[in-house]
RNA sequence: GCGCGCUUAGCUCAGUUGGUUAGAGCGUCCCGUUUACACCGGGAAGGUCCAGGGUUCGAAUCCUUGAGCGCGCACCA
C-alpha cells in the first residue's frame, strides 16, 4: 500500500484530481446509456430515466445559475444510473436569437463602431453564428469542469441541421392546420432592437411621468402620452356613467384639437373605469393594446402616428419627424397656448413596458407579423385549443410541478394568454420557412429554389425551437429508437423564471405535435444571488466566476454548497463560506478513508468478519438511513438527502464509529468486527455520496483495493457505475 | 387590483405528514499537538421560531388577522 499511502498522506487536492477523474469517466463511455447496456452495467430490462439539459444560451459563459442547475441534474442522473436505470442526460445549447445577436451587436459597436447594416445578411449571420459557436465551445468545457455526466454523443444545438428540420416540420404542420397565421395585429415593437417581441419578453417598469388632463370638446381626457393623440377621434365613456348620460353611442361632434378641428365619435363601452380620471378617454388603436382591442370590437379606424424609429409621422403636422421625447413638451406647450391644457399631475406613477434584452421602451404598433393562434379548436386534437393542451396535463396531474405553488401562476398565465407573436426582425435564428412570389405564398420544409420565389426575411422567436427541445433532441420528426425509448422524459429542471417562456411552450408543442407530455415532473429551481441577496449582474459587477471558486475549493465543494438545504424553487445566496465548509468535508472524507484503508488492509470483502452486537446495530442504522435517503432522492429532495449524508458521515461515522473502532483495534477486542464495520460503512457512504460529490468519491474509490470492492464486472471498476447501496 | 412566497441563533439558511431539552455551516469564547484528519477534536455562549388571536393533550409546523420584505399577473387612458 506504499504507493497509495503517498497520495493519501497529503490533504485532498481537488485541482490535481478532478480533470483526471473526468477523463476517466468520459473515456469509459458510461455517460452513454447504450454503452452501459453493451457493457452489462445496465440490465436490458431496466427502466428508463431521461432528462434534457436546459440548453444554456450561447451568449457568453456559464455562471453560478448554471452551476446550480448542473449540480442538481448531475446528482439526480448519477443516482438513477447507479440504481441501474437506463439513464440519459442529454446536452445541448440554445442559439438564443435576440439575446445572442444583441450581445454580438453591442460588442461589434464597441470594438469596430459598426452595426448589422454594414454587412450583408449572410455575412452578418455568419459572424453572429461564429460568436455563438465559440461561446458554445467554452461552455461545453465548463460543463465538464462541473463533472456533468452528460451523454456527449447526443449533443444538440437549437440551430443545427437536425433541429432546423424539426422547426420547419413543426412550423409547416401548424401552418397547414391554420394554427400559424400571418396578419396585421398590434405587437410589441422594440424601437431600440428594431424587432417585435412577445408579450413574455416585455418587462414592466414602474415610472413617474407627467399626467396631462386635456380639453377635448366638452370632455376632459387624461394622458401620459400626448404625442400619440393627434389622430384620436373616438371618445369613450362607460354606458352607466350618469355624468355623460346625454351622450349616446355613435354621437358625432366636432372638437378643436392639437392641429385643428377634428370629427369625434362617442363610444360607450364598459371597459372604461368610471373612477379613473374624468371617466372619459380617447383612443389610439395603433399604439395601444387595449385601444386596439376596442377598435377591433367596434370596427373603428386605426391610424399610425409614430414610425418604427420612434419618430412622429406627417399626421403630427409641424411635429412630424421629431423623436417622441423631443416632441412631447412642445406639443404640451401648443396645447397650453390653445387653452386645451387643463392640468398637469407631476407625480403620476405608472408602469411602462420595456424590452427584456435591449431595455428599449416598447412602442406598440400594428404590423404584419406571424402568430400562433392559441384559441383555435384543433380538429386533429379533438377540437381542443393550444391553451387546452397546455392546461390539461398539469391540471390532471399527469405533469407534476415542484414546488406546487407555480401551478397557479401557470394557469393564470394561460388564462391571460394572447396569440403568440413568433416573427422577429433579426437575422440570427431560424428563418421563417415561407416563400412568396407576387401574391402567392408557400410554406415548405425544404428550401424553395425556384425562379422568382423569395423567402420571408423574418426569423422565429427562439422559444419556438426551444419548445421542441425534449423531442427534437431525440431525433423527431424521425421516429427514432431514442424517441421511443426516452420520450416523455422523466424530469425537467429549469429556473422558475422561464416557466412561461419554456416549460409552457414545451408542453404546448409536445402535446400538439406528439400527442403526449414532454416530461413527467417539472422541478423548478431558484436564482443564485450574491452574498447580499442581490441578483448577479454585469452592471453591478458582483459576479463570481465559477472557475475561480472551483480552482480554490474544488467542484465537489461548490456543488454541495448549492444543494444542501436549498429547497425546490427557493433562491439562494451564494456563500463562499459554505463552499469552504464542503471543501473541508471532502478532506474529511479523504482522511477518514485513509484511516479505514490502513486499518483494513488485506481484508477480503467476500468474507467479511462477523460483527459484534453494537457494530451490527450501527450497520443496521446506516441501512435505515440509506433507505430514507433513497426515498428523498426519489422525490428529488436532494437538499435533505445531502444534509443527512453529511451529518452522518462526519458526526456518526467519523466522530463515533471510527473513534470506537480505534479503541477496539488498539485493545484487540472485537477488532475484526470493527474493521468490518468501518470498511462496509466507507464503501456504502462513498456510493451514496458519489452523486453529490462525484470527484472525491471516485478518487477514493480508485484507491480501494480490488479485493475489497468485490467481484463485480471487470468494466465496472468506476464508482459512477457501482450499484446504489440499497 | 388579483394571486403567491418569505419572515427561525450575529450572518446564510434547513426543519419532510403538528410530538420528547428547535438544527447546520460560518462567526464568537474556552480547552486540547490522543498515532485518519489543526481543512481536526472536545466544550460553551447565543433563538419571545415577525406580532396578536384561535384549533389541539401538544404548534416554528394547522386556521385567522395584521406588519415588513419579495415575486407573478392584470386593459386603468
Tab-separated table of N, CA, C and O in Angstrom, chain A residues 48-151:
chain	number	residue	atom	x	y	z
A	48	UNK	N	-36.301	3.257	-17.595
A	48	UNK	CA	-35.584	4.386	-18.171
A	48	UNK	C	-35.667	5.630	-17.304
A	48	UNK	O	-36.664	5.851	-16.630
A	49	UNK	N	-34.625	6.402	-17.375
A	49	UNK	CA	-34.659	7.739	-16.810
A	49	UNK	C	-34.033	8.687	-17.823
A	49	UNK	O	-32.901	8.464	-18.255
A	50	UNK	N	-34.784	9.707	-18.213
A	50	UNK	CA	-34.218	10.624	-19.194
A	50	UNK	C	-34.517	12.073	-18.844
A	50	UNK	O	-35.536	12.385	-18.227
A	51	UNK	N	-33.605	12.911	-19.244
A	51	UNK	CA	-33.745	14.340	-18.945
A	51	UNK	C	-32.904	15.100	-19.968
A	51	UNK	O	-31.832	14.664	-20.341
A	52	UNK	N	-33.438	16.231	-20.428
A	52	UNK	CA	-32.628	17.093	-21.281
A	52	UNK	C	-32.076	18.233	-20.436
A	52	UNK	O	-32.743	18.705	-19.517
A	53	UNK	N	-30.884	18.619	-20.749
A	53	UNK	CA	-30.299	19.781	-20.085
A	53	UNK	C	-30.985	21.029	-20.638
A	53	UNK	O	-31.097	21.177	-21.850
A	54	UNK	N	-31.477	21.912	-19.756
A	54	UNK	CA	-31.979	23.180	-20.297
A	54	UNK	C	-30.808	23.853	-21.022
A	54	UNK	O	-29.808	24.178	-20.399
A	55	UNK	N	-30.926	24.003	-22.340
A	55	UNK	CA	-29.756	24.439	-23.097
A	55	UNK	C	-29.363	25.880	-22.773
A	55	UNK	O	-30.176	26.782	-22.966
A	56	UNK	N	-28.174	26.096	-22.250
A	56	UNK	CA	-27.773	27.467	-21.952
A	56	UNK	C	-27.601	28.292	-23.225
A	56	UNK	O	-27.219	27.758	-24.274
A	57	UNK	N	-27.890	29.575	-23.125
A	57	UNK	CA	-27.738	30.480	-24.259
A	57	UNK	C	-26.267	30.645	-24.622
A	57	UNK	O	-25.434	30.806	-23.733
A	58	UNK	N	-25.998	30.666	-25.926
A	58	UNK	CA	-24.599	30.824	-26.339
A	58	UNK	C	-24.200	32.307	-26.379
A	58	UNK	O	-23.533	32.758	-27.287
A	59	UNK	N	-24.598	33.017	-25.340
A	59	UNK	CA	-24.303	34.448	-25.288
A	59	UNK	C	-22.984	34.739	-24.595
A	59	UNK	O	-22.455	35.832	-24.705
A	60	UNK	N	-22.484	33.791	-23.834
A	60	UNK	CA	-21.269	34.077	-23.092
A	60	UNK	C	-20.744	32.834	-22.420
A	60	UNK	O	-20.570	31.813	-23.063
A	61	UNK	N	-20.547	32.925	-21.122
A	61	UNK	CA	-20.037	31.771	-20.408
A	61	UNK	C	-21.031	31.338	-19.336
A	61	UNK	O	-22.006	32.017	-19.078
A	62	UNK	N	-20.764	30.203	-18.739
A	62	UNK	CA	-21.665	29.718	-17.696
A	62	UNK	C	-21.460	30.527	-16.414
A	62	UNK	O	-20.357	30.930	-16.095
A	63	UNK	N	-22.550	30.745	-15.692
A	63	UNK	CA	-22.465	31.461	-14.435
A	63	UNK	C	-22.972	30.574	-13.302
A	63	UNK	O	-23.285	29.399	-13.521
A	64	UNK	N	-23.071	31.137	-12.114
A	64	UNK	CA	-23.443	30.344	-10.939
A	64	UNK	C	-24.821	29.688	-11.088
A	64	UNK	O	-25.045	28.612	-10.548
A	65	UNK	N	-25.709	30.346	-11.792
A	65	UNK	CA	-27.018	29.737	-12.018
A	65	UNK	C	-26.897	28.414	-12.758
A	65	UNK	O	-27.589	27.446	-12.445
A	66	UNK	N	-26.004	28.386	-13.722
A	66	UNK	CA	-25.778	27.141	-14.451
A	66	UNK	C	-25.151	26.084	-13.542
A	66	UNK	O	-25.425	24.896	-13.673
A	67	UNK	N	-24.297	26.532	-12.644
A	67	UNK	CA	-23.663	25.584	-11.720
A	67	UNK	C	-24.727	24.888	-10.883
A	67	UNK	O	-24.722	23.666	-10.724
A	68	UNK	N	-25.653	25.690	-10.377
A	68	UNK	CA	-26.755	25.125	-9.596
A	68	UNK	C	-27.519	24.084	-10.413
A	68	UNK	O	-27.792	22.978	-9.954
A	69	UNK	N	-27.845	24.454	-11.621
A	69	UNK	CA	-28.611	23.579	-12.492
A	69	UNK	C	-27.849	22.274	-12.781
A	69	UNK	O	-28.421	21.186	-12.720
A	70	UNK	N	-26.598	22.399	-13.082
A	70	UNK	CA	-25.793	21.210	-13.373
A	70	UNK	C	-25.623	20.337	-12.132
A	70	UNK	O	-25.627	19.117	-12.213
A	71	UNK	N	-25.465	20.988	-10.998
A	71	UNK	CA	-25.280	20.227	-9.759
A	71	UNK	C	-26.523	19.396	-9.463
A	71	UNK	O	-26.428	18.197	-9.182
A	72	UNK	N	-27.667	20.023	-9.546
A	72	UNK	CA	-28.917	19.314	-9.269
A	72	UNK	C	-29.104	18.145	-10.234
A	72	UNK	O	-29.370	17.014	-9.834
A	73	UNK	N	-28.958	18.456	-11.508
A	73	UNK	CA	-29.261	17.451	-12.517
A	73	UNK	C	-28.247	16.317	-12.521
A	73	UNK	O	-28.606	15.150	-12.645
A	74	UNK	N	-26.985	16.658	-12.385
A	74	UNK	CA	-25.976	15.601	-12.402
A	74	UNK	C	-26.148	14.679	-11.200
A	74	UNK	O	-25.981	13.467	-11.295
A	75	UNK	N	-26.520	15.264	-10.071
A	75	UNK	CA	-26.722	14.450	-8.869
A	75	UNK	C	-27.867	13.457	-9.094
A	75	UNK	O	-27.742	12.265	-8.782
A	76	UNK	N	-28.941	13.950	-9.660
A	76	UNK	CA	-30.088	13.073	-9.915
A	76	UNK	C	-29.734	11.986	-10.935
A	76	UNK	O	-30.050	10.808	-10.752
A	77	UNK	N	-29.040	12.399	-11.971
A	77	UNK	CA	-28.685	11.465	-13.036
A	77	UNK	C	-27.729	10.377	-12.525
A	77	UNK	O	-27.891	9.195	-12.825
A	78	UNK	N	-26.770	10.772	-11.726
A	78	UNK	CA	-25.834	9.778	-11.193
A	78	UNK	C	-26.551	8.804	-10.262
A	78	UNK	O	-26.259	7.607	-10.249
A	79	UNK	N	-27.478	9.330	-9.504
A	79	UNK	CA	-28.275	8.476	-8.623
A	79	UNK	C	-29.053	7.447	-9.444
A	79	UNK	O	-29.011	6.241	-9.169
A	80	UNK	N	-29.741	7.904	-10.463
A	80	UNK	CA	-30.559	6.993	-11.265
A	80	UNK	C	-29.694	5.977	-12.005
A	80	UNK	O	-30.073	4.810	-12.159
A	81	UNK	N	-28.546	6.414	-12.459
A	81	UNK	CA	-27.635	5.500	-13.159
A	81	UNK	C	-27.152	4.406	-12.216
A	81	UNK	O	-27.128	3.227	-12.559
A	82	UNK	N	-26.810	4.809	-10.998
A	82	UNK	CA	-26.317	3.822	-10.026
A	82	UNK	C	-27.411	2.853	-9.598
A	82	UNK	O	-27.140	1.727	-9.213
A	83	UNK	N	-28.633	3.327	-9.662
A	83	UNK	CA	-29.736	2.430	-9.306
A	83	UNK	C	-30.035	1.441	-10.415
A	83	UNK	O	-30.934	0.628	-10.285
A	84	UNK	N	-29.314	1.545	-11.503
A	84	UNK	CA	-29.473	0.561	-12.563
A	84	UNK	C	-30.433	0.952	-13.652
A	84	UNK	O	-30.757	0.156	-14.528
A	85	UNK	N	-30.929	2.213	-13.609
A	85	UNK	CA	-31.830	2.615	-14.686
A	85	UNK	C	-31.033	2.942	-15.941
A	85	UNK	O	-29.875	3.335	-15.886
A	86	UNK	N	-31.709	2.777	-17.050
A	86	UNK	CA	-31.108	3.162	-18.310
A	86	UNK	C	-31.229	4.687	-18.395
A	86	UNK	O	-32.297	5.231	-18.644
A	87	UNK	N	-30.131	5.360	-18.159
A	87	UNK	CA	-30.165	6.779	-17.852
A	87	UNK	C	-29.539	7.647	-18.934
A	87	UNK	O	-28.379	7.472	-19.289
A	88	UNK	N	-30.350	8.575	-19.426
A	88	UNK	CA	-29.849	9.504	-20.445
A	88	UNK	C	-30.007	10.942	-19.969
A	88	UNK	O	-31.097	11.373	-19.589
A	89	UNK	N	-28.884	11.648	-19.992
A	89	UNK	CA	-28.930	13.093	-19.735
A	89	UNK	C	-28.340	13.752	-20.972
A	89	UNK	O	-27.165	13.554	-21.273
A	90	UNK	N	-29.194	14.472	-21.659
A	90	UNK	CA	-28.836	14.931	-22.992
A	90	UNK	C	-28.399	16.402	-23.016
A	90	UNK	O	-29.147	17.272	-22.581
A	91	UNK	N	-27.179	16.652	-23.522
A	91	UNK	CA	-26.640	18.011	-23.509
A	91	UNK	C	-27.007	18.827	-24.733
A	91	UNK	O	-27.344	18.267	-25.787
A	92	UNK	N	-26.949	20.127	-24.604
A	92	UNK	CA	-27.195	20.996	-25.740
A	92	UNK	C	-27.062	22.453	-25.359
A	92	UNK	O	-26.901	22.789	-24.180
A	93	UNK	N	-27.131	23.295	-26.371
A	93	UNK	CA	-27.083	24.735	-26.147
A	93	UNK	C	-28.144	25.406	-27.013
A	93	UNK	O	-28.656	24.814	-27.945
A	94	UNK	N	-28.447	26.639	-26.667
A	94	UNK	CA	-29.525	27.377	-27.318
A	94	UNK	C	-28.943	28.575	-28.065
A	94	UNK	O	-28.176	29.346	-27.492
A	95	UNK	N	-29.336	28.740	-29.324
A	95	UNK	CA	-28.797	29.868	-30.085
A	95	UNK	C	-29.308	31.207	-29.556
A	95	UNK	O	-28.666	32.228	-29.722
A	96	UNK	N	-30.471	31.155	-28.901
A	96	UNK	CA	-30.983	32.324	-28.170
A	96	UNK	C	-31.139	33.595	-28.995
A	96	UNK	O	-31.056	34.706	-28.461
A	97	UNK	N	-31.342	33.430	-30.274
A	97	UNK	CA	-31.654	34.517	-31.208
A	97	UNK	C	-31.359	35.955	-30.749
A	97	UNK	O	-30.239	36.421	-30.878
A	98	UNK	N	-32.376	36.632	-30.227
A	98	UNK	CA	-32.207	38.046	-29.879
A	98	UNK	C	-31.084	38.253	-28.878
A	98	UNK	O	-30.252	39.147	-29.025
A	99	UNK	N	-31.031	37.413	-27.870
A	99	UNK	CA	-30.040	37.603	-26.816
A	99	UNK	C	-28.627	37.558	-27.393
A	99	UNK	O	-27.785	38.398	-27.079
A	100	UNK	N	-28.390	36.577	-28.251
A	100	UNK	CA	-27.049	36.428	-28.815
A	100	UNK	C	-26.743	37.543	-29.809
A	100	UNK	O	-25.663	38.141	-29.768
A	101	UNK	N	-27.711	37.822	-30.672
A	101	UNK	CA	-27.451	38.888	-31.648
A	101	UNK	C	-27.258	40.234	-30.945
A	101	UNK	O	-26.364	41.002	-31.313
A	102	UNK	N	-28.052	40.505	-29.938
A	102	UNK	CA	-27.940	41.778	-29.223
A	102	UNK	C	-26.563	41.904	-28.574
A	102	UNK	O	-25.925	42.955	-28.630
A	103	UNK	N	-26.115	40.823	-27.968
A	103	UNK	CA	-24.790	40.844	-27.336
A	103	UNK	C	-23.701	41.074	-28.369
A	103	UNK	O	-22.788	41.891	-28.195
A	104	UNK	N	-23.839	40.368	-29.472
A	104	UNK	CA	-22.831	40.490	-30.516
A	104	UNK	C	-22.806	41.914	-31.082
A	104	UNK	O	-21.741	42.499	-31.280
A	105	UNK	N	-23.985	42.462	-31.321
A	105	UNK	CA	-24.054	43.811	-31.886
A	105	UNK	C	-23.454	44.854	-30.953
A	105	UNK	O	-22.817	45.800	-31.392
A	106	UNK	N	-23.649	44.624	-29.681
A	106	UNK	CA	-23.107	45.546	-28.692
A	106	UNK	C	-21.571	45.532	-28.759
A	106	UNK	O	-20.918	46.576	-28.776
A	107	UNK	N	-21.038	44.311	-28.791
A	107	UNK	CA	-19.579	44.164	-28.879
A	107	UNK	C	-19.047	44.768	-30.168
A	107	UNK	O	-18.001	45.420	-30.190
A	108	UNK	N	-19.789	44.516	-31.247
A	108	UNK	CA	-19.368	44.995	-32.564
A	108	UNK	C	-19.331	46.522	-32.584
A	108	UNK	O	-18.394	47.138	-33.101
A	109	UNK	N	-20.328	47.113	-31.994
A	109	UNK	CA	-20.412	48.572	-31.940
A	109	UNK	C	-19.239	49.133	-31.149
A	109	UNK	O	-18.609	50.105	-31.548
A	110	UNK	N	-18.944	48.464	-30.074
A	110	UNK	CA	-17.882	48.922	-29.182
A	110	UNK	C	-16.508	48.769	-29.852
A	110	UNK	O	-15.693	49.682	-29.845
A	111	UNK	N	-16.299	47.605	-30.423
A	111	UNK	CA	-14.980	47.298	-30.957
A	111	UNK	C	-14.725	47.951	-32.315
A	111	UNK	O	-13.625	48.444	-32.570
A	112	UNK	N	-15.738	47.942	-33.178
A	112	UNK	CA	-15.477	48.395	-34.555
A	112	UNK	C	-16.374	49.548	-34.992
A	112	UNK	O	-16.285	49.993	-36.133
A	113	UNK	N	-17.241	49.977	-34.088
A	113	UNK	CA	-18.172	51.056	-34.439
A	113	UNK	C	-19.004	50.710	-35.676
A	113	UNK	O	-19.217	51.548	-36.549
A	114	UNK	N	-19.394	49.455	-35.757
A	114	UNK	CA	-20.195	49.038	-36.911
A	114	UNK	C	-21.506	48.434	-36.433
A	114	UNK	O	-21.629	48.007	-35.283
A	115	UNK	N	-22.482	48.395	-37.313
A	115	UNK	CA	-23.762	47.795	-36.977
A	115	UNK	C	-24.096	46.721	-38.007
A	115	UNK	O	-23.372	46.526	-38.975
A	116	UNK	N	-25.229	46.065	-37.794
A	116	UNK	CA	-25.618	44.979	-38.702
A	116	UNK	C	-25.828	45.487	-40.123
A	116	UNK	O	-25.728	44.735	-41.072
A	117	UNK	N	-26.106	46.779	-40.232
A	117	UNK	CA	-26.378	47.327	-41.557
A	117	UNK	C	-25.118	47.485	-42.406
A	117	UNK	O	-25.188	47.770	-43.598
A	118	UNK	N	-23.966	47.303	-41.763
A	118	UNK	CA	-22.719	47.387	-42.515
A	118	UNK	C	-22.346	46.068	-43.184
A	118	UNK	O	-21.277	45.964	-43.784
A	119	UNK	N	-23.185	45.068	-43.018
A	119	UNK	CA	-22.848	43.757	-43.576
A	119	UNK	C	-24.030	43.180	-44.350
A	119	UNK	O	-25.177	43.566	-44.125
A	120	UNK	N	-23.739	42.236	-45.209
A	120	UNK	CA	-24.814	41.526	-45.878
A	120	UNK	C	-25.457	40.584	-44.876
A	120	UNK	O	-24.860	40.248	-43.852
A	121	UNK	N	-26.673	40.174	-45.184
A	121	UNK	CA	-27.374	39.259	-44.297
A	121	UNK	C	-26.548	38.002	-44.034
A	121	UNK	O	-26.390	37.562	-42.900
A	122	UNK	N	-25.994	37.437	-45.099
A	122	UNK	CA	-25.219	36.199	-44.991
A	122	UNK	C	-23.981	36.389	-44.117
A	122	UNK	O	-23.686	35.578	-43.252
A	123	UNK	N	-23.257	37.472	-44.380
A	123	UNK	CA	-22.037	37.724	-43.610
A	123	UNK	C	-22.354	37.960	-42.142
A	123	UNK	O	-21.671	37.465	-41.253
A	124	UNK	N	-23.404	38.734	-41.895
A	124	UNK	CA	-23.750	39.043	-40.515
A	124	UNK	C	-24.172	37.778	-39.773
A	124	UNK	O	-23.757	37.537	-38.637
A	125	UNK	N	-24.968	36.968	-40.437
A	125	UNK	CA	-25.397	35.703	-39.820
A	125	UNK	C	-24.177	34.875	-39.426
A	125	UNK	O	-24.085	34.341	-38.330
A	126	UNK	N	-23.227	34.805	-40.346
A	126	UNK	CA	-22.015	34.009	-40.117
A	126	UNK	C	-21.228	34.548	-38.911
A	126	UNK	O	-20.738	33.783	-38.069
A	127	UNK	N	-21.174	35.865	-38.819
A	127	UNK	CA	-20.428	36.463	-37.712
A	127	UNK	C	-21.071	36.152	-36.357
A	127	UNK	O	-20.394	35.787	-35.402
A	128	UNK	N	-22.389	36.298	-36.290
A	128	UNK	CA	-23.079	36.002	-35.030
A	128	UNK	C	-22.959	34.512	-34.726
A	128	UNK	O	-22.727	34.105	-33.585
A	129	UNK	N	-23.086	33.727	-35.782
A	129	UNK	CA	-23.025	32.286	-35.611
A	129	UNK	C	-21.662	31.844	-35.065
A	129	UNK	O	-21.576	31.028	-34.147
A	130	UNK	N	-20.600	32.415	-35.627
A	130	UNK	CA	-19.250	32.087	-35.140
A	130	UNK	C	-19.082	32.490	-33.677
A	130	UNK	O	-18.492	31.755	-32.875
A	131	UNK	N	-19.615	33.652	-33.374
A	131	UNK	CA	-19.564	34.146	-31.996
A	131	UNK	C	-20.266	33.151	-31.067
A	131	UNK	O	-19.738	32.752	-30.033
A	132	UNK	N	-21.446	32.708	-31.479
A	132	UNK	CA	-22.214	31.760	-30.677
A	132	UNK	C	-21.495	30.428	-30.521
A	132	UNK	O	-21.437	29.855	-29.428
A	133	UNK	N	-20.920	29.961	-31.612
A	133	UNK	CA	-20.278	28.648	-31.556
A	133	UNK	C	-18.998	28.674	-30.714
A	133	UNK	O	-18.666	27.684	-30.060
A	134	UNK	N	-18.330	29.817	-30.724
A	134	UNK	CA	-17.143	29.930	-29.858
A	134	UNK	C	-17.569	29.883	-28.391
A	134	UNK	O	-16.953	29.203	-27.570
A	135	UNK	N	-18.653	30.603	-28.092
A	135	UNK	CA	-19.165	30.567	-26.722
A	135	UNK	C	-19.587	29.153	-26.340
A	135	UNK	O	-19.352	28.697	-25.223
A	136	UNK	N	-20.219	28.488	-27.300
A	136	UNK	CA	-20.679	27.125	-27.038
A	136	UNK	C	-19.499	26.239	-26.649
A	136	UNK	O	-19.566	25.474	-25.699
A	137	UNK	N	-18.425	26.373	-27.376
A	137	UNK	CA	-17.240	25.552	-27.120
A	137	UNK	C	-16.732	25.770	-25.689
A	137	UNK	O	-16.442	24.821	-24.971
A	138	UNK	N	-16.679	27.033	-25.305
A	138	UNK	CA	-16.237	27.341	-23.942
A	138	UNK	C	-17.184	26.748	-22.912
A	138	UNK	O	-16.752	26.193	-21.898
A	139	UNK	N	-18.470	26.852	-23.203
A	139	UNK	CA	-19.452	26.378	-22.234
A	139	UNK	C	-19.395	24.861	-22.060
A	139	UNK	O	-19.554	24.353	-20.961
A	140	UNK	N	-19.148	24.166	-23.167
A	140	UNK	CA	-19.095	22.707	-23.068
A	140	UNK	C	-17.919	22.271	-22.192
A	140	UNK	O	-18.025	21.312	-21.425
A	141	UNK	N	-16.805	22.992	-22.284
A	141	UNK	CA	-15.694	22.583	-21.426
A	141	UNK	C	-15.955	22.964	-19.975
A	141	UNK	O	-15.527	22.279	-19.043
A	142	UNK	N	-16.731	24.040	-19.801
A	142	UNK	CA	-17.122	24.380	-18.423
A	142	UNK	C	-18.029	23.317	-17.819
A	142	UNK	O	-17.938	23.004	-16.635
A	143	UNK	N	-18.881	22.753	-18.662
A	143	UNK	CA	-19.780	21.701	-18.169
A	143	UNK	C	-18.971	20.482	-17.692
A	143	UNK	O	-19.317	19.844	-16.709
A	144	UNK	N	-17.906	20.214	-18.400
A	144	UNK	CA	-17.040	19.097	-17.998
A	144	UNK	C	-16.383	19.396	-16.661
A	144	UNK	O	-16.265	18.531	-15.797
A	145	UNK	N	-16.013	20.636	-16.508
A	145	UNK	CA	-15.402	21.059	-15.250
A	145	UNK	C	-16.350	20.825	-14.075
A	145	UNK	O	-15.925	20.539	-12.958
A	146	UNK	N	-17.640	20.940	-14.357
A	146	UNK	CA	-18.643	20.774	-13.305
A	146	UNK	C	-18.950	19.301	-13.027
A	146	UNK	O	-19.756	18.987	-12.163
A	147	UNK	N	-18.309	18.429	-13.779
A	147	UNK	CA	-18.492	16.997	-13.542
A	147	UNK	C	-19.732	16.426	-14.189
A	147	UNK	O	-20.144	15.308	-13.877
A	148	UNK	N	-20.355	17.179	-15.075
A	148	UNK	CA	-21.630	16.764	-15.654
A	148	UNK	C	-21.497	15.463	-16.452
A	148	UNK	O	-20.699	15.378	-17.379
A	149	UNK	N	-22.319	14.480	-16.082
A	149	UNK	CA	-22.233	13.190	-16.770
A	149	UNK	C	-23.211	13.157	-17.941
A	149	UNK	O	-24.091	12.314	-18.025
A	150	UNK	N	-23.039	14.110	-18.812
A	150	UNK	CA	-23.891	14.249	-19.997
A	150	UNK	C	-23.402	13.333	-21.112
A	150	UNK	O	-22.199	13.152	-21.291
A	151	UNK	N	-24.359	12.824	-21.863
A	151	UNK	CA	-24.005	11.950	-22.981
A	151	UNK	C	-23.613	12.814	-24.193
A	151	UNK	O	-24.458	13.234	-24.979
